[in-house]
Coordinates of C-alpha atoms in Angstrom, one line a residue:
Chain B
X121 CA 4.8 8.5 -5.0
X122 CA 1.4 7.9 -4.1
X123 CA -0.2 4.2 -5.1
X124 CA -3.8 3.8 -6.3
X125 CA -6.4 4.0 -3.9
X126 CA -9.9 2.9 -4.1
X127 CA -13.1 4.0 -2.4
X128 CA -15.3 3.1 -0.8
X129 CA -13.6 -0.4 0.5
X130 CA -16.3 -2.7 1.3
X131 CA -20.4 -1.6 -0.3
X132 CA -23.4 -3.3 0.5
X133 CA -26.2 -2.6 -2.2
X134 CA -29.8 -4.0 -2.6
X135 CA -30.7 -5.3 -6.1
X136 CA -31.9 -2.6 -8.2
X137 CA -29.7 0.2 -6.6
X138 CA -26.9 1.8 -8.3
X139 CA -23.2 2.2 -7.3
X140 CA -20.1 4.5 -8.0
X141 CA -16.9 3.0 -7.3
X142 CA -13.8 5.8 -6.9
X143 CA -9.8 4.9 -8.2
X144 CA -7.4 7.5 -8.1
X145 CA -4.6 7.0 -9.9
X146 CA -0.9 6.6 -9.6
X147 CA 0.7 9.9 -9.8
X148 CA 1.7 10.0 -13.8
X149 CA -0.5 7.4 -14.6
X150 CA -2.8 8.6 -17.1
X151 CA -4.2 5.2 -17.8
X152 CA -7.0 3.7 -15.7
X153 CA -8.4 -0.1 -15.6
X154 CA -11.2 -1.6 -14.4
X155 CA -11.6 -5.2 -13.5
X156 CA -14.0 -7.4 -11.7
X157 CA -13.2 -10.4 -10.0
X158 CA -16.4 -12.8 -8.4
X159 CA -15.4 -15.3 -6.2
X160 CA -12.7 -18.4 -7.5
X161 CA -12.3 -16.3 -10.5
X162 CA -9.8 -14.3 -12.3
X163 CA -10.3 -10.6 -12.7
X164 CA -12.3 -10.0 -16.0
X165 CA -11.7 -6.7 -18.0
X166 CA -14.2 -4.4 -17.9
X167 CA -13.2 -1.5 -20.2
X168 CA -10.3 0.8 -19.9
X169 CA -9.9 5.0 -20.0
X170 CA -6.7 7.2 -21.4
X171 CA -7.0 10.6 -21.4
X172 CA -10.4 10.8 -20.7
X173 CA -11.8 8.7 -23.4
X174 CA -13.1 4.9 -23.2
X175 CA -10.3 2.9 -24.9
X176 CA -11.6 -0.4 -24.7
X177 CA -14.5 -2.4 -23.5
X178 CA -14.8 -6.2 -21.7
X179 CA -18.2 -8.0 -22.4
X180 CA -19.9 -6.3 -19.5
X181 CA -23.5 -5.1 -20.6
X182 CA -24.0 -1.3 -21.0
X183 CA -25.3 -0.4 -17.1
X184 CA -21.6 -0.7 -16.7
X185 CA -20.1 2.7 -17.1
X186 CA -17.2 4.7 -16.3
X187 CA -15.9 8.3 -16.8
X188 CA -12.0 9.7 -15.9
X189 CA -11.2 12.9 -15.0
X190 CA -9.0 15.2 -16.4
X191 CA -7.1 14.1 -13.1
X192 CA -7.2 10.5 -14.5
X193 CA -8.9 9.2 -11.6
X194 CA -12.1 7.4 -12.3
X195 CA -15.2 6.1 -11.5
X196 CA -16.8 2.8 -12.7
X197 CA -20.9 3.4 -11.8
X198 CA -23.7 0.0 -12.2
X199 CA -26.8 0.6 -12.4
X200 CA -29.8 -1.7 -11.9
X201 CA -27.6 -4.2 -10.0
X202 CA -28.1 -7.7 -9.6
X203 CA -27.1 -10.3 -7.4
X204 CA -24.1 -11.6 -9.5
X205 CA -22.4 -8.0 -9.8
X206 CA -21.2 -9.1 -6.3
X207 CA -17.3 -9.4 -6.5
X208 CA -13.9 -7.6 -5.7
X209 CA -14.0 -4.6 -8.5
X210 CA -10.1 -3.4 -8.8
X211 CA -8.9 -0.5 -10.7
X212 CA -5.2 -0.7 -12.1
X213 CA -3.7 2.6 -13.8
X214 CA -0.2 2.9 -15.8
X215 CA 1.7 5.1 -17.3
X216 CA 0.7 4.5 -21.1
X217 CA -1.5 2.4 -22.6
X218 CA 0.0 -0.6 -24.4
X219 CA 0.7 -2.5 -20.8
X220 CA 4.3 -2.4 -21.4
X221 CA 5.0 0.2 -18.8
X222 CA 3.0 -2.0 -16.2
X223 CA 0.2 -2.0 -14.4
X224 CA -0.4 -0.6 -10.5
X225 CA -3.5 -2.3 -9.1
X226 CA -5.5 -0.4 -6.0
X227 CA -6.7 -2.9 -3.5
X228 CA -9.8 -3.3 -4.9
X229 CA -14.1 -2.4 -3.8
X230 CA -16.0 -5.6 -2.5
X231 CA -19.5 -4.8 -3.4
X232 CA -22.2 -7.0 -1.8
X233 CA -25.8 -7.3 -3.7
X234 CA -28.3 -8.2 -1.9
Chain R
X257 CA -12.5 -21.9 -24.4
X258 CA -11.3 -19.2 -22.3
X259 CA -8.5 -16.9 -23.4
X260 CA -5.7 -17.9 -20.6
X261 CA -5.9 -21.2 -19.0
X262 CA -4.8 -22.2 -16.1
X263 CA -5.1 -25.5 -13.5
X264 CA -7.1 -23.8 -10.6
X265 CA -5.2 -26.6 -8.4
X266 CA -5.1 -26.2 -5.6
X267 CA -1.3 -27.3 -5.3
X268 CA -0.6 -28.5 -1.9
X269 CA 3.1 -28.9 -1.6
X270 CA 5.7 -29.7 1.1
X271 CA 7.9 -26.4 2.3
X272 CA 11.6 -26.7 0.3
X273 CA 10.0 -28.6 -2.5
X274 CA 10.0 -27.6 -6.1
X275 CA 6.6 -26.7 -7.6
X276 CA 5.5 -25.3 -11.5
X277 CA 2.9 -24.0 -13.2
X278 CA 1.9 -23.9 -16.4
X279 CA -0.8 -21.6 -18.2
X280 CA -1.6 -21.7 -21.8
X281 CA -3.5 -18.6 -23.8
X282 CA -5.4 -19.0 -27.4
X283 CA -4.5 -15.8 -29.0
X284 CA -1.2 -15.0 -30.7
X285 CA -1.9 -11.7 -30.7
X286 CA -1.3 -11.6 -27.2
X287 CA 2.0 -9.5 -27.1
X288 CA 3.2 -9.4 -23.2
X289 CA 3.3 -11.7 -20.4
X290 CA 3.4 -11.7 -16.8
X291 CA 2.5 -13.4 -13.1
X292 CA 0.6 -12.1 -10.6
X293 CA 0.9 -13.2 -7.1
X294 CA -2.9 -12.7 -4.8
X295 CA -3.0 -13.2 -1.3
X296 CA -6.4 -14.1 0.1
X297 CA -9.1 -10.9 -0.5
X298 CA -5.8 -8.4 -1.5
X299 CA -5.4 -6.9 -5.1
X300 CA -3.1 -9.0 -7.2
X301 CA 0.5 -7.9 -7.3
X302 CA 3.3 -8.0 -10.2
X303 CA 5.0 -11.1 -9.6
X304 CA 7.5 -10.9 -12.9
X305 CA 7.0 -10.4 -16.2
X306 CA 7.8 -13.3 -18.7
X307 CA 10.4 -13.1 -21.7
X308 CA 10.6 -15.8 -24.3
X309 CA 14.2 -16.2 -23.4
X310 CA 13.3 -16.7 -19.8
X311 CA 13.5 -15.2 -16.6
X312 CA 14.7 -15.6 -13.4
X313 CA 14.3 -13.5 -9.6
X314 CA 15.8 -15.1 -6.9
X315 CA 13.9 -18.8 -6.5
X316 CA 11.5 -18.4 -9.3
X317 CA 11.9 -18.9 -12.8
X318 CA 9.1 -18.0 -15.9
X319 CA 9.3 -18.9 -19.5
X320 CA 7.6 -18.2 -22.5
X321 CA 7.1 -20.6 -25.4
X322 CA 5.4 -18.8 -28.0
X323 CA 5.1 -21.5 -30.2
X324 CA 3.5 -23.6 -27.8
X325 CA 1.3 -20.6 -26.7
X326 CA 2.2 -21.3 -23.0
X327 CA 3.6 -19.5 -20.0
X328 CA 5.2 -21.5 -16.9
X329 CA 6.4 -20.5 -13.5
X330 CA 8.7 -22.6 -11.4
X331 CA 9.6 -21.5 -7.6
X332 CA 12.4 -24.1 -5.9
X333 CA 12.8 -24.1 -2.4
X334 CA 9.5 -23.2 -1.5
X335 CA 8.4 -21.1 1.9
X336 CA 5.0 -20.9 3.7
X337 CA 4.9 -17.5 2.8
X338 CA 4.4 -18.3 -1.3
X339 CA 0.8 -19.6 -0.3
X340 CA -1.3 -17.8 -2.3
X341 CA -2.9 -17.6 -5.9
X342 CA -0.5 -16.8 -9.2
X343 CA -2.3 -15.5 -12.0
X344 CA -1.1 -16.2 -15.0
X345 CA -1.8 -12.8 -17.6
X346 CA -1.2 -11.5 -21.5
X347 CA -1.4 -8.2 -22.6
X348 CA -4.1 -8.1 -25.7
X349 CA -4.8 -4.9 -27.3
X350 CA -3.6 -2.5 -24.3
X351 CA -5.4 -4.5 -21.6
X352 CA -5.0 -7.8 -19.4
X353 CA -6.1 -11.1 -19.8
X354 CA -5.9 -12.9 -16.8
X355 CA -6.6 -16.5 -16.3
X356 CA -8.6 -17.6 -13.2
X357 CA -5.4 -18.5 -11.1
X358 CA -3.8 -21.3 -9.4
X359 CA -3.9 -21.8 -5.8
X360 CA -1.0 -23.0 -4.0
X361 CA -0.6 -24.1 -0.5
X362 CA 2.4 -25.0 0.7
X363 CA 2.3 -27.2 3.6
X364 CA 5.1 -27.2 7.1

């Protein structure tokens, strides 16, 4: 059974640009995650998609937005970045929602805003 | 106050000795518990999950108090290779909480 895996590994951006992060999901996961974690700090939910729908949102602001496929892997996309959307953005899937079933994290996109 | 707590240390402990952390979280809604182990610039990884009766896996131990509202994990006999940061995390309304993690070092 295949893990999650995350592209691209390592992004530079300039400020202003946008960004689409890929997770694919655990095979029979059709829960995906999305968290970002800056430097020193804990990863911070941003929202969270079953079967295709958003089920769940962080306090991000709305530039941050995500789809799933009917695949269940994902994207997370930014738009207008700024300098403090640099961190390590990770993407966790499971099989239900609920958390009870676990959580399988990829290993994560560092994005870079300069 | 932030959701889950925990002393960001770091911890710098001797190799063999005992060492515990504690995390605390605000909302009793929260419904599941767990550890997660991160290595320097790697994704956090399942370290065990957390039962109000407590648990144990080989040389570490967690408990829940829920009355208290804290978590704790204790590892005995400690090796170089448990240097890393444990996040302590609740499960909230389907996702995870995680506190900003404690960073252990543990020293030859």
């Amino acid at each position: 059974e295949t893990g999650v895996t995350q592209s691209p590994t390592h992004l530079i951006k300039t400020r202003g640009q946008q960004v689409t992060l890929r997770c694919s999901s655990q095979s029979g996961h059709n829960t995906v995650s999305w968290y970002q974690q800056a430097l020193g700090q804990g990863p911070q939910f941003i929202f969270q998609y079953y079967r295709e729908e958003e089920n769940g949102r962080g306090n991000f602001p709305p530039r941050f937005s995500g789809l799933q496929f009917p695949n269940y892997s994902s994207e997370l996309n930014v738009n207008a970045l700024e300098l403090d959307d640099s961190a390590l953005y990770l993407c966790a899937s499971s099989r239900q929602t609920g958390g009870f079933y676990g959580y399988t994290f990829g290993s994560g996109t560092r994005l870079t805003v300069v | 106050r932030k959701e889950v707590e925990q002393d960001p240390g770091p911890f710098n402990v001797p190799e063999g000795a005992t060492v515990a952390f504690n995390c605390t979280y605000s909302n009793s809604a929260s419904q599941s518990f767990f550890w997660y182990r991160q290595d320097c610039r790697k994704e956090p990884k399942l370290l065990m999950s957390v039962y109000s009766s407590g648990n144990e896996d080989g040389r570490f131990t967690a408990q829940l108090n829920r009355a208290s509202q804290y978590i704790s994990l204790l590892i005995r006999d400690s090796k170089l290779s448990d240097s890393a940061t444990y996040l302590c995390a609740v499960i909230r309304d389907d996702k995870i909480i995680f506190g900003k993690g404690t960073r252990l070092h543990i020293l030859p």
